[in-house]
């Protein structure tokens, strides 16, 4: 697979973002400045998921694209902090699918 350079992303995790997520999910209020860990999955990729899939040659408009992620970070996420996100695609195996015939699984 030819290596795709994914642009670095950045995001600021604001208290309002964390409060809104907790409210929508029916979670208890934040304790201190620790943000909900889901922001590790949803913040800051340097391009849209659809654009990433298309750049990798996946037919994003034809149906679901499955992915597996591994996240590395040094500490718990905190509100009021700015985060830098780097990403790389390790492999895209093609596997049989009962529903779609063949399915590409994006591993990043």
mmCIF file of C-alpha atoms in Angstrom:
data_model
loop_
_atom_site.group_PDB
_atom_site.id
_atom_site.type_symbol
_atom_site.label_atom_id
_atom_site.label_comp_id
_atom_site.label_asym_id
_atom_site.label_seq_id
_atom_site.Cartn_x
_atom_site.Cartn_y
_atom_site.Cartn_z
ATOM 1 C CA UNK A 1 0.000 0.000 0.000
ATOM 2 C CA UNK A 2 1.340 3.427 -0.941
ATOM 3 C CA UNK A 3 1.800 5.563 2.167
ATOM 4 C CA UNK A 4 -0.741 8.370 2.548
ATOM 5 C CA UNK A 5 0.362 11.442 4.468
ATOM 6 C CA UNK A 6 -2.543 12.391 6.739
ATOM 7 C CA UNK A 7 -2.409 16.057 7.752
ATOM 8 C CA UNK A 8 -1.803 16.765 11.412
ATOM 9 C CA UNK A 9 -4.923 17.877 13.246
ATOM 10 C CA UNK A 10 -5.456 20.096 16.253
ATOM 11 C CA UNK A 11 -8.379 20.760 18.563
ATOM 12 C CA UNK A 12 -9.083 22.594 21.792
ATOM 13 C CA UNK A 13 -11.090 20.540 24.264
ATOM 14 C CA UNK A 14 -13.278 23.170 25.892
ATOM 15 C CA UNK A 15 -15.248 22.772 29.122
ATOM 16 C CA UNK A 16 -18.417 23.492 27.107
ATOM 17 C CA UNK A 17 -17.705 20.554 24.757
ATOM 18 C CA UNK A 18 -17.224 18.199 27.693
ATOM 19 C CA UNK A 19 -20.302 19.514 29.513
ATOM 20 C CA UNK A 20 -22.469 19.098 26.390
ATOM 21 C CA UNK A 21 -21.282 15.529 25.794
ATOM 22 C CA UNK A 22 -21.986 14.594 29.389
ATOM 23 C CA UNK A 23 -25.441 16.180 29.229
ATOM 24 C CA UNK A 24 -26.358 14.415 25.965
ATOM 25 C CA UNK A 25 -25.148 11.045 27.279
ATOM 26 C CA UNK A 26 -26.787 11.417 30.694
ATOM 27 C CA UNK A 27 -23.417 11.238 32.429
ATOM 28 C CA UNK A 28 -22.551 12.812 35.772
ATOM 29 C CA UNK A 29 -20.881 16.247 35.741
ATOM 30 C CA UNK A 30 -17.127 16.494 35.257
ATOM 31 C CA UNK A 31 -14.924 16.237 38.331
ATOM 32 C CA UNK A 32 -12.054 18.733 38.187
ATOM 33 C CA UNK A 33 -10.574 19.297 34.744
ATOM 34 C CA UNK A 34 -10.593 15.682 33.495
ATOM 35 C CA UNK A 35 -12.497 15.418 30.208
ATOM 36 C CA UNK A 36 -14.503 12.381 29.131
ATOM 37 C CA UNK A 37 -12.158 9.906 27.379
ATOM 38 C CA UNK A 38 -14.370 9.655 24.265
ATOM 39 C CA UNK A 39 -12.711 12.851 23.002
ATOM 40 C CA UNK A 40 -9.635 10.737 22.225
ATOM 41 C CA UNK A 41 -11.736 9.140 19.450
ATOM 42 C CA UNK A 42 -13.583 12.170 18.092
ATOM 43 C CA UNK A 43 -11.187 15.096 18.199
ATOM 44 C CA UNK A 44 -8.803 16.553 15.738
ATOM 45 C CA UNK A 45 -8.089 14.299 12.757
ATOM 46 C CA UNK A 46 -6.530 16.494 10.062
ATOM 47 C CA UNK A 47 -9.222 15.692 7.482
ATOM 48 C CA UNK A 48 -12.765 14.354 7.300
ATOM 49 C CA UNK A 49 -13.239 10.570 7.569
ATOM 50 C CA UNK A 50 -14.943 10.484 4.150
ATOM 51 C CA UNK A 51 -12.002 12.320 2.578
ATOM 52 C CA UNK A 52 -9.539 9.930 4.221
ATOM 53 C CA UNK A 53 -11.458 6.900 2.913
ATOM 54 C CA UNK A 54 -11.593 8.302 -0.622
ATOM 55 C CA UNK A 55 -7.883 9.188 -0.567
ATOM 56 C CA UNK A 56 -7.170 5.548 0.319
ATOM 57 C CA UNK A 57 -9.212 4.373 -2.674
ATOM 58 C CA UNK A 58 -12.122 3.089 -0.598
ATOM 59 C CA UNK A 59 -15.610 3.457 -2.053
ATOM 60 C CA UNK A 60 -16.970 5.415 0.904
ATOM 61 C CA UNK A 61 -20.211 6.331 -0.923
ATOM 62 C CA UNK A 62 -21.032 2.654 -1.621
ATOM 63 C CA UNK A 63 -21.490 1.694 2.016
ATOM 64 C CA UNK A 64 -19.898 1.293 5.433
ATOM 65 C CA UNK A 65 -16.159 1.504 5.987
ATOM 66 C CA UNK A 66 -14.946 -0.377 9.056
ATOM 67 C CA UNK A 67 -11.920 0.742 11.031
ATOM 68 C CA UNK A 68 -9.894 -0.186 14.072
ATOM 69 C CA UNK A 69 -7.877 2.408 15.974
ATOM 70 C CA UNK A 70 -5.000 2.354 18.422
ATOM 71 C CA UNK A 71 -4.604 5.494 20.489
ATOM 72 C CA UNK A 72 -1.459 6.567 22.281
ATOM 73 C CA UNK A 73 -1.444 9.498 24.670
ATOM 74 C CA UNK A 74 0.553 10.420 27.739
ATOM 75 C CA UNK A 75 -2.092 11.405 30.276
ATOM 76 C CA UNK A 76 -5.828 11.728 30.825
ATOM 77 C CA UNK A 77 -7.523 14.310 28.621
ATOM 78 C CA UNK A 78 -8.226 17.642 30.269
ATOM 79 C CA UNK A 79 -10.595 20.467 29.405
ATOM 80 C CA UNK A 80 -9.031 23.780 28.466
ATOM 81 C CA UNK A 81 -6.121 22.075 26.679
ATOM 82 C CA UNK A 82 -5.092 22.123 23.025
ATOM 83 C CA UNK A 83 -4.316 18.745 21.459
ATOM 84 C CA UNK A 84 -2.262 17.796 18.415
ATOM 85 C CA UNK A 85 -3.375 14.673 16.534
ATOM 86 C CA UNK A 86 -1.220 12.638 14.180
ATOM 87 C CA UNK A 87 -2.513 9.570 12.366
ATOM 88 C CA UNK A 88 -1.250 6.896 10.025
ATOM 89 C CA UNK A 89 -2.828 3.959 8.238
ATOM 90 C CA UNK A 90 -1.059 0.702 8.969
ATOM 91 C CA UNK A 91 -2.964 -1.613 6.629
ATOM 92 C CA UNK A 92 -6.216 -2.164 4.765
ATOM 93 C CA UNK A 93 -7.021 -5.891 4.659
ATOM 94 C CA UNK A 94 -9.865 -7.082 2.409
ATOM 95 C CA UNK A 95 -12.122 -9.621 4.104
ATOM 96 C CA UNK A 96 -15.264 -11.499 3.058
ATOM 97 C CA UNK A 97 -18.547 -9.958 4.188
ATOM 98 C CA UNK A 98 -21.907 -11.734 4.282
ATOM 99 C CA UNK A 99 -23.694 -8.470 3.538
ATOM 100 C CA UNK A 100 -21.313 -6.703 1.104
ATOM 101 C CA UNK A 101 -19.381 -9.552 -0.538
ATOM 102 C CA UNK A 102 -15.994 -8.029 0.248
ATOM 103 C CA UNK A 103 -15.160 -5.408 2.864
ATOM 104 C CA UNK A 104 -12.038 -3.309 3.348
ATOM 105 C CA UNK A 105 -11.037 -2.952 7.005
ATOM 106 C CA UNK A 106 -9.023 0.188 7.716
ATOM 107 C CA UNK A 107 -6.456 -0.265 10.503
ATOM 108 C CA UNK A 108 -4.927 2.930 11.849
#
